[in-house]
CSV table of C-alpha atoms in Angstrom, one decimal:
chain,number,residue,atom,x,y,z
A,4,MET,CA,8.1,36.3,2.8
A,5,ARG,CA,5.2,36.6,0.3
A,6,SER,CA,2.4,39.9,1.2
A,7,TYR,CA,-1.0,39.1,0.9
A,8,LEU,CA,-3.5,41.9,-0.2
A,9,ASP,CA,-6.7,41.4,1.8
A,10,PHE,CA,-8.7,40.7,-1.6
A,11,GLU,CA,-5.9,37.7,-2.1
A,12,LYS,CA,-7.0,36.1,1.4
A,13,PRO,CA,-8.5,32.8,0.1
A,14,VAL,CA,-4.9,32.7,-2.3
A,15,ALA,CA,-3.4,33.1,1.1
A,16,GLU,CA,-4.8,30.4,3.3
A,17,LEU,CA,-4.6,27.7,0.3
A,18,GLU,CA,-0.6,28.6,0.1
A,19,ALA,CA,-0.4,28.9,3.7
A,20,LYS,CA,-1.7,25.3,4.0
A,21,SER,CA,0.7,23.9,1.5
A,22,ASP,CA,3.8,25.4,2.5
A,23,GLU,CA,2.4,23.8,6.4
A,24,LEU,CA,2.8,20.5,4.3
A,25,ARG,CA,5.7,21.3,2.8
A,26,ALA,CA,7.3,21.7,6.2
A,27,LEU,CA,6.2,18.7,7.4
A,28,GLU,CA,7.3,16.5,4.4
A,29,ALA,CA,10.7,17.9,5.0
A,30,ARG,CA,11.1,17.0,8.1
A,31,GLY,CA,12.6,13.3,6.7
A,32,ASP,CA,9.6,11.2,8.8
A,33,GLY,CA,9.1,8.9,5.1
A,34,ILE,CA,5.9,10.8,5.2
A,35,SER,CA,5.1,11.9,0.7
A,36,LEU,CA,2.8,14.8,1.0
A,37,SER,CA,3.7,15.5,-2.9
A,38,GLU,CA,-0.2,14.8,-4.2
A,39,GLU,CA,-2.1,16.7,-1.3
A,40,ILE,CA,0.6,19.9,-1.8
A,41,GLY,CA,-0.1,19.9,-5.6
A,42,LYS,CA,-4.0,20.0,-5.4
A,43,LEU,CA,-3.3,22.7,-3.0
A,44,ASP,CA,-1.4,24.8,-5.0
A,45,ALA,CA,-3.3,23.8,-8.4
A,46,LYS,CA,-6.5,25.2,-6.2
A,47,ALA,CA,-4.3,28.0,-5.4
A,48,ASN,CA,-3.3,29.3,-9.0
A,49,GLN,CA,-7.3,28.3,-9.8
A,50,ALA,CA,-8.3,31.1,-7.4
A,51,LEU,CA,-5.2,33.6,-8.6
A,52,LYS,CA,-6.4,33.7,-11.9
A,53,GLU,CA,-10.4,33.7,-11.2
A,54,ILE,CA,-9.5,37.2,-8.4
A,55,TYR,CA,-7.1,38.7,-11.1
A,56,ALA,CA,-9.3,38.3,-14.0
A,57,ALA,CA,-12.1,40.4,-12.4
A,58,LEU,CA,-10.0,43.2,-10.2
A,59,THR,CA,-12.3,46.0,-10.0
A,60,PRO,CA,-10.2,49.7,-10.2
A,61,TRP,CA,-9.6,50.2,-6.9
A,62,GLN,CA,-7.7,46.2,-6.3
A,63,LYS,CA,-5.9,47.8,-9.6
A,64,THR,CA,-4.5,50.5,-7.4
A,65,LEU,CA,-3.8,48.2,-4.8
A,66,VAL,CA,-1.5,46.3,-6.7
A,67,ALA,CA,0.0,49.3,-8.1
A,68,ARG,CA,0.9,49.7,-4.7
A,69,HIS,CA,1.9,46.3,-3.7
A,70,PRO,CA,5.4,46.7,-1.3
A,71,GLN,CA,6.6,44.1,-3.1
A,72,ARG,CA,6.2,45.1,-6.7
A,73,PRO,CA,9.3,45.7,-8.9
A,74,HIS,CA,10.6,49.0,-9.1
A,75,PHE,CA,12.9,50.8,-11.8
A,76,LYS,CA,16.0,49.7,-10.0
A,77,ASP,CA,14.5,46.4,-10.5
A,78,TYR,CA,13.9,46.9,-14.1
A,79,CYS,CA,17.3,48.7,-15.0
A,80,ALA,CA,19.4,45.6,-13.5
A,81,ALA,CA,17.0,43.7,-15.8
A,82,LEU,CA,16.9,45.5,-19.2
A,83,ILE,CA,19.9,47.8,-19.0
A,84,GLU,CA,23.6,47.1,-19.2
A,85,GLU,CA,26.6,49.5,-18.7
A,86,PHE,CA,24.2,51.9,-17.1
A,87,THR,CA,26.0,54.7,-15.8
A,88,PRO,CA,24.0,57.2,-13.8
A,89,LEU,CA,24.0,60.4,-13.5
A,90,ALA,CA,23.5,62.6,-10.6
A,91,GLY,CA,22.3,66.5,-10.1
A,92,ASP,CA,20.4,69.2,-12.7
A,93,ARG,CA,23.6,71.5,-12.3
A,94,ALA,CA,21.2,74.1,-11.1
A,95,PHE,CA,19.9,73.2,-7.0
A,96,GLY,CA,21.2,69.6,-6.1
A,97,GLU,CA,20.5,65.7,-6.6
A,98,ASP,CA,17.2,64.4,-6.4
A,99,GLU,CA,17.4,60.7,-5.9
A,100,ALA,CA,13.6,60.2,-6.7
A,101,ILE,CA,14.7,60.3,-10.0
A,102,VAL,CA,17.3,58.3,-11.2
A,103,GLY,CA,18.6,58.2,-14.6
A,104,GLY,CA,21.7,57.6,-16.9
A,105,PHE,CA,22.8,55.7,-20.1
A,106,GLY,CA,23.4,52.5,-20.8
A,107,ARG,CA,22.2,49.5,-23.8
A,108,PHE,CA,19.3,48.2,-23.8
A,109,ARG,CA,19.5,44.7,-26.0
A,110,GLY,CA,22.7,46.5,-27.6
A,111,GLU,CA,21.9,49.3,-28.4
A,112,ALA,CA,23.0,52.9,-26.5
A,113,VAL,CA,19.9,54.1,-24.7
A,114,CYS,CA,18.9,57.3,-22.2
A,115,VAL,CA,17.3,55.8,-19.4
A,116,ILE,CA,15.0,57.7,-16.6
A,117,GLY,CA,12.8,56.2,-13.8
A,118,GLN,CA,11.1,57.0,-10.9
A,119,GLU,CA,12.2,55.2,-7.2
A,120,LYS,CA,9.8,54.7,-5.2
A,121,GLY,CA,12.9,52.2,-2.7
A,122,ASP,CA,12.0,49.1,-0.8
A,123,SER,CA,13.1,49.7,2.2
A,124,THR,CA,12.5,52.4,5.2
A,125,GLU,CA,15.7,53.8,4.9
A,126,THR,CA,15.3,53.8,0.7
A,127,ARG,CA,12.2,55.3,0.7
A,128,ILE,CA,13.2,58.2,2.6
A,129,ARG,CA,16.6,58.3,0.5
A,130,HIS,CA,14.2,58.0,-2.6
A,131,ASN,CA,11.4,60.4,-1.3
A,132,PHE,CA,9.0,57.6,-1.7
A,133,GLY,CA,9.6,58.5,-5.5
A,134,MET,CA,7.7,61.4,-5.3
A,135,PRO,CA,10.0,63.8,-7.4
A,136,LYS,CA,11.1,67.3,-6.5
A,137,PRO,CA,12.0,70.3,-9.0
A,138,GLU,CA,15.5,69.1,-9.2
A,139,GLY,CA,15.0,66.0,-10.3
A,140,TYR,CA,12.6,67.1,-13.4
A,141,ARG,CA,15.1,69.8,-14.3
A,142,LYS,CA,17.9,66.3,-14.0
A,143,ALA,CA,15.4,64.4,-16.3
A,144,VAL,CA,15.5,67.7,-18.6
A,145,ARG,CA,19.3,67.8,-19.0
A,146,LEU,CA,19.4,63.9,-19.7
A,147,VAL,CA,16.8,64.3,-22.2
A,148,GLU,CA,18.6,67.2,-23.7
A,149,MET,CA,21.6,65.2,-24.0
A,150,ALA,CA,20.0,62.2,-25.5
A,151,GLY,CA,18.9,64.6,-28.4
A,152,ARG,CA,22.1,66.0,-29.2
A,153,PHE,CA,23.7,62.2,-29.0
A,154,GLY,CA,20.9,61.0,-31.0
A,155,LEU,CA,19.8,58.4,-28.7
A,156,PRO,CA,16.2,57.0,-28.0
A,157,VAL,CA,14.9,57.5,-24.1
A,158,LEU,CA,13.3,55.2,-22.1
A,159,SER,CA,11.4,55.9,-18.7
A,160,PHE,CA,9.8,54.1,-16.0
A,161,VAL,CA,6.9,55.4,-14.1
A,162,ASP,CA,6.4,55.0,-10.4
A,163,THR,CA,5.1,58.0,-8.6
A,164,ALA,CA,2.0,59.0,-6.4
A,165,GLY,CA,3.2,62.4,-7.7
A,166,ALA,CA,5.5,65.3,-7.3
A,167,TYR,CA,6.1,66.4,-4.1
A,168,PRO,CA,4.0,69.0,-2.8
A,169,GLY,CA,6.2,70.4,0.5
A,170,ILE,CA,6.8,74.4,0.6
A,171,ASP,CA,10.4,73.8,-0.6
A,172,ALA,CA,9.5,72.2,-4.1
A,173,GLU,CA,6.9,75.0,-5.0
A,174,GLU,CA,9.3,77.6,-3.8
A,175,ARG,CA,11.6,76.4,-6.2
A,176,GLY,CA,9.3,76.0,-8.6
A,177,GLN,CA,7.7,72.2,-8.9
A,178,ALA,CA,4.7,73.4,-11.7
A,179,GLU,CA,7.3,75.2,-14.2
A,180,ALA,CA,10.1,72.3,-13.8
A,181,ILE,CA,6.9,69.9,-14.7
A,182,ALA,CA,6.2,72.3,-17.8
A,183,ARG,CA,9.8,72.4,-18.4
A,184,SER,CA,10.4,68.7,-18.6
A,185,THR,CA,7.0,67.9,-20.4
A,186,GLU,CA,8.6,70.3,-23.0
A,187,ALA,CA,11.7,68.8,-23.3
A,188,TRP,CA,9.8,65.3,-23.8
A,189,LEU,CA,7.5,66.6,-26.4
A,190,GLY,CA,9.9,68.1,-28.3
A,191,LEU,CA,12.8,65.1,-28.6
A,192,PRO,CA,14.2,64.6,-31.8
A,193,THR,CA,14.4,60.5,-31.2
A,194,ALA,CA,11.9,58.0,-30.3
A,195,SER,CA,10.9,57.5,-26.3
A,196,VAL,CA,8.8,55.0,-24.7
A,197,ALA,CA,7.4,55.2,-21.3
A,198,LEU,CA,6.2,52.1,-19.1
A,199,VAL,CA,3.8,52.9,-16.2
A,200,ILE,CA,5.4,50.3,-13.9
A,201,GLY,CA,2.9,50.8,-11.2
A,202,GLU,CA,1.2,54.7,-10.4
A,203,GLY,CA,1.3,57.0,-13.1
A,204,GLY,CA,0.2,59.9,-10.6
A,205,SER,CA,-0.2,63.6,-12.3
A,206,GLY,CA,1.6,65.8,-13.3
A,207,GLY,CA,4.8,64.1,-11.5
A,208,ALA,CA,4.0,61.4,-14.1
A,209,ILE,CA,3.1,63.2,-16.9
A,210,ALA,CA,6.2,65.3,-17.0
A,211,ILE,CA,8.8,61.9,-17.8
A,212,ALA,CA,6.1,60.3,-19.7
A,213,ALA,CA,5.2,62.9,-23.0
A,214,ALA,CA,6.7,60.2,-24.7
A,215,SER,CA,6.4,58.8,-28.3
A,216,ARG,CA,4.6,55.4,-26.8
A,217,VAL,CA,3.2,54.9,-23.7
A,218,LEU,CA,2.8,51.5,-22.3
A,219,MET,CA,1.4,50.7,-19.3
A,220,LEU,CA,1.2,47.4,-16.7
A,221,GLU,CA,-1.4,45.6,-16.7
A,222,HIS,CA,-2.4,46.2,-13.2
A,223,ALA,CA,-0.7,49.9,-13.0
A,224,ILE,CA,-2.7,53.5,-12.8
A,225,TYR,CA,-2.4,56.2,-14.4
A,226,SER,CA,-4.5,59.1,-13.1
A,227,VAL,CA,-4.8,63.1,-12.6
A,228,ILE,CA,-4.8,63.1,-8.8
A,229,SER,CA,-4.9,60.1,-6.7
A,230,PRO,CA,-8.3,58.0,-5.9
A,231,GLU,CA,-7.8,59.1,-1.9
A,232,GLY,CA,-7.0,62.8,-3.1
A,233,ALA,CA,-10.2,62.3,-5.7
A,234,ALA,CA,-12.3,61.4,-2.8
A,235,SER,CA,-11.4,64.3,-0.4
A,236,ILE,CA,-12.0,67.0,-3.1
A,237,LEU,CA,-15.4,65.6,-4.4
A,238,TRP,CA,-17.1,64.1,-1.1
A,239,ARG,CA,-14.7,65.1,1.8
A,240,ASP,CA,-14.6,61.7,2.4
A,241,THR,CA,-11.3,59.9,1.8
A,242,ALA,CA,-13.1,56.6,2.5
A,243,ARG,CA,-15.2,56.5,-1.0
A,244,ALA,CA,-11.4,56.5,-2.4
A,245,GLN,CA,-12.9,53.0,-4.1
A,246,ASP,CA,-15.9,55.0,-5.6
A,247,ALA,CA,-13.3,57.4,-7.0
A,248,ALA,CA,-10.9,55.1,-8.6
A,249,THR,CA,-14.4,53.9,-10.3
A,250,GLY,CA,-15.7,57.1,-11.7
A,251,MET,CA,-12.2,58.0,-12.8
A,252,LYS,CA,-11.1,55.5,-15.5
A,253,ILE,CA,-7.7,54.9,-14.3
A,254,THR,CA,-6.8,51.7,-15.3
A,255,ALA,CA,-4.7,50.6,-18.7
A,256,GLN,CA,-7.8,49.5,-20.2
A,257,ASP,CA,-9.5,51.8,-20.2
A,258,LEU,CA,-6.9,54.5,-21.1
A,259,LEU,CA,-6.1,51.9,-24.0
A,260,ARG,CA,-9.7,52.5,-24.7
A,261,PHE,CA,-9.9,56.2,-24.2
A,262,GLY,CA,-6.5,56.4,-26.5
A,263,VAL,CA,-4.5,58.0,-23.6
A,264,ILE,CA,-2.2,54.8,-23.6
A,265,ASP,CA,-0.5,53.0,-26.6
A,266,GLY,CA,-0.5,49.7,-25.4
A,267,ILE,CA,-0.9,47.1,-22.3
A,268,VAL,CA,2.0,44.5,-21.3
A,269,SER,CA,0.6,41.5,-19.7
A,270,GLU,CA,1.2,40.7,-16.4
A,271,PRO,CA,1.7,37.6,-15.0
A,272,THR,CA,-1.0,35.7,-12.8
A,273,GLY,CA,-1.2,37.9,-9.6
A,274,GLY,CA,0.8,40.5,-10.6
A,275,ALA,CA,4.1,41.6,-11.5
A,276,HIS,CA,5.2,41.1,-7.9
A,277,ARG,CA,4.7,37.1,-8.4
A,278,ASP,CA,7.2,36.4,-11.1
A,279,LYS,CA,9.3,39.4,-11.3
A,280,GLN,CA,11.4,38.1,-14.1
A,281,ALA,CA,8.8,36.9,-16.2
A,282,ALA,CA,7.4,41.0,-15.8
A,283,MET,CA,10.4,42.7,-16.8
A,284,THR,CA,10.8,40.0,-19.6
A,285,ARG,CA,7.3,41.1,-21.1
A,286,ALA,CA,8.2,44.8,-20.5
A,287,GLY,CA,11.4,44.5,-22.2
A,288,ASP,CA,9.7,43.1,-25.4
A,289,ALA,CA,6.8,45.5,-25.6
A,290,ILE,CA,9.8,48.4,-25.2
A,291,ALA,CA,12.0,46.6,-27.9
A,292,ALA,CA,8.3,46.5,-30.0
A,293,ALA,CA,7.8,50.1,-29.5
A,294,LEU,CA,10.8,51.7,-30.5
A,295,ALA,CA,11.1,49.1,-33.8
A,296,ASP,CA,8.2,51.3,-34.8
A,297,PHE,CA,10.3,54.5,-35.0
A,298,ALA,CA,13.6,53.0,-36.5
A,299,GLY,CA,14.4,54.7,-40.1
A,300,LEU,CA,12.6,58.2,-39.1
A,301,ASP,CA,14.5,61.3,-39.2
A,302,GLY,CA,14.1,63.6,-36.0
A,303,ALA,CA,11.4,65.9,-37.8
A,304,ALA,CA,9.0,63.3,-38.2
A,305,ILE,CA,9.4,61.6,-34.8
A,306,VAL,CA,8.5,65.1,-33.4
A,307,ASP,CA,5.4,65.4,-36.1
A,308,LYS,CA,3.9,62.1,-34.7
A,309,ARG,CA,4.2,62.7,-31.6
A,310,ALA,CA,2.6,65.9,-31.5
A,311,GLU,CA,-0.2,64.0,-33.4
A,312,LYS,CA,-0.2,61.3,-30.6
A,313,PHE,CA,-1.4,63.9,-27.9
A,314,LEU,CA,-3.6,65.9,-30.2
A,315,GLY,CA,-5.6,63.3,-31.1
A,316,ILE,CA,-6.1,61.8,-27.4
A,317,GLY,CA,-9.9,62.1,-26.9
A,318,ARG,CA,-10.7,62.8,-30.9
A,319,HIS,CA,-12.5,59.9,-31.1
A,320,LEU,CA,-14.6,59.6,-28.6
């Protein structure tokens, strides 16, 4: 059953009427309602195009958090063959908020790391709603270092509201783990591509996104803090999250203009959740194109290019 956001109400009403006519036609009374159904579908598609052509930053935030939006496990299943996950950080334990391992992307061996939020109550709890603890980032470091030793490119799929802020995470060195992970990515002697597929929240995201190429889906967001968090700090009022979202410049379009990211992957009309297969195919094409930019470069050149990229952020403004 499709879930609609508040601003999608006109589309929801049209599609509900279309579904009613389909159900009536399916009863087999010999009534043909194809023409009416076609008209309603056309109106719904047009309304959807108009709405998504003018989304506000806050509306994009809601789309990025849509419960039916494809998660890391979906992209991994669609794009990675022979995926073999590895678990644990070899220091404390396993953190299922970050899933990682090795597989093949379009025939080439790669290391794959992603934040998984889960799509049911049970899986959301198991994956801690996609908010990693220190052991998750230390697992990522272990995988990145292995990829470097074996000369494998690294792909990451970013989707987190932020690193887990609990007392136990702080006791185990959350900030240090994020810093170590970021350092490992920056020093990786192989090509790396990070794709923000939903939320890219603060250090929780950058810890697996300090890549050679950073891409974002069209309606994803990437920010130093959530709009609600910023509103609570600036105005002590989370109801002003919409104002914070606008002022923080968290959309893919703003971040590309600022040079924070390197490219935008277009989504199907209505968001990635409306046509998951098309969204994942486009993501795969964008990742392949990004990896091709580093073909033939040695490790030193790749590290230098990555450093140049991050040091150059903001210099052209």
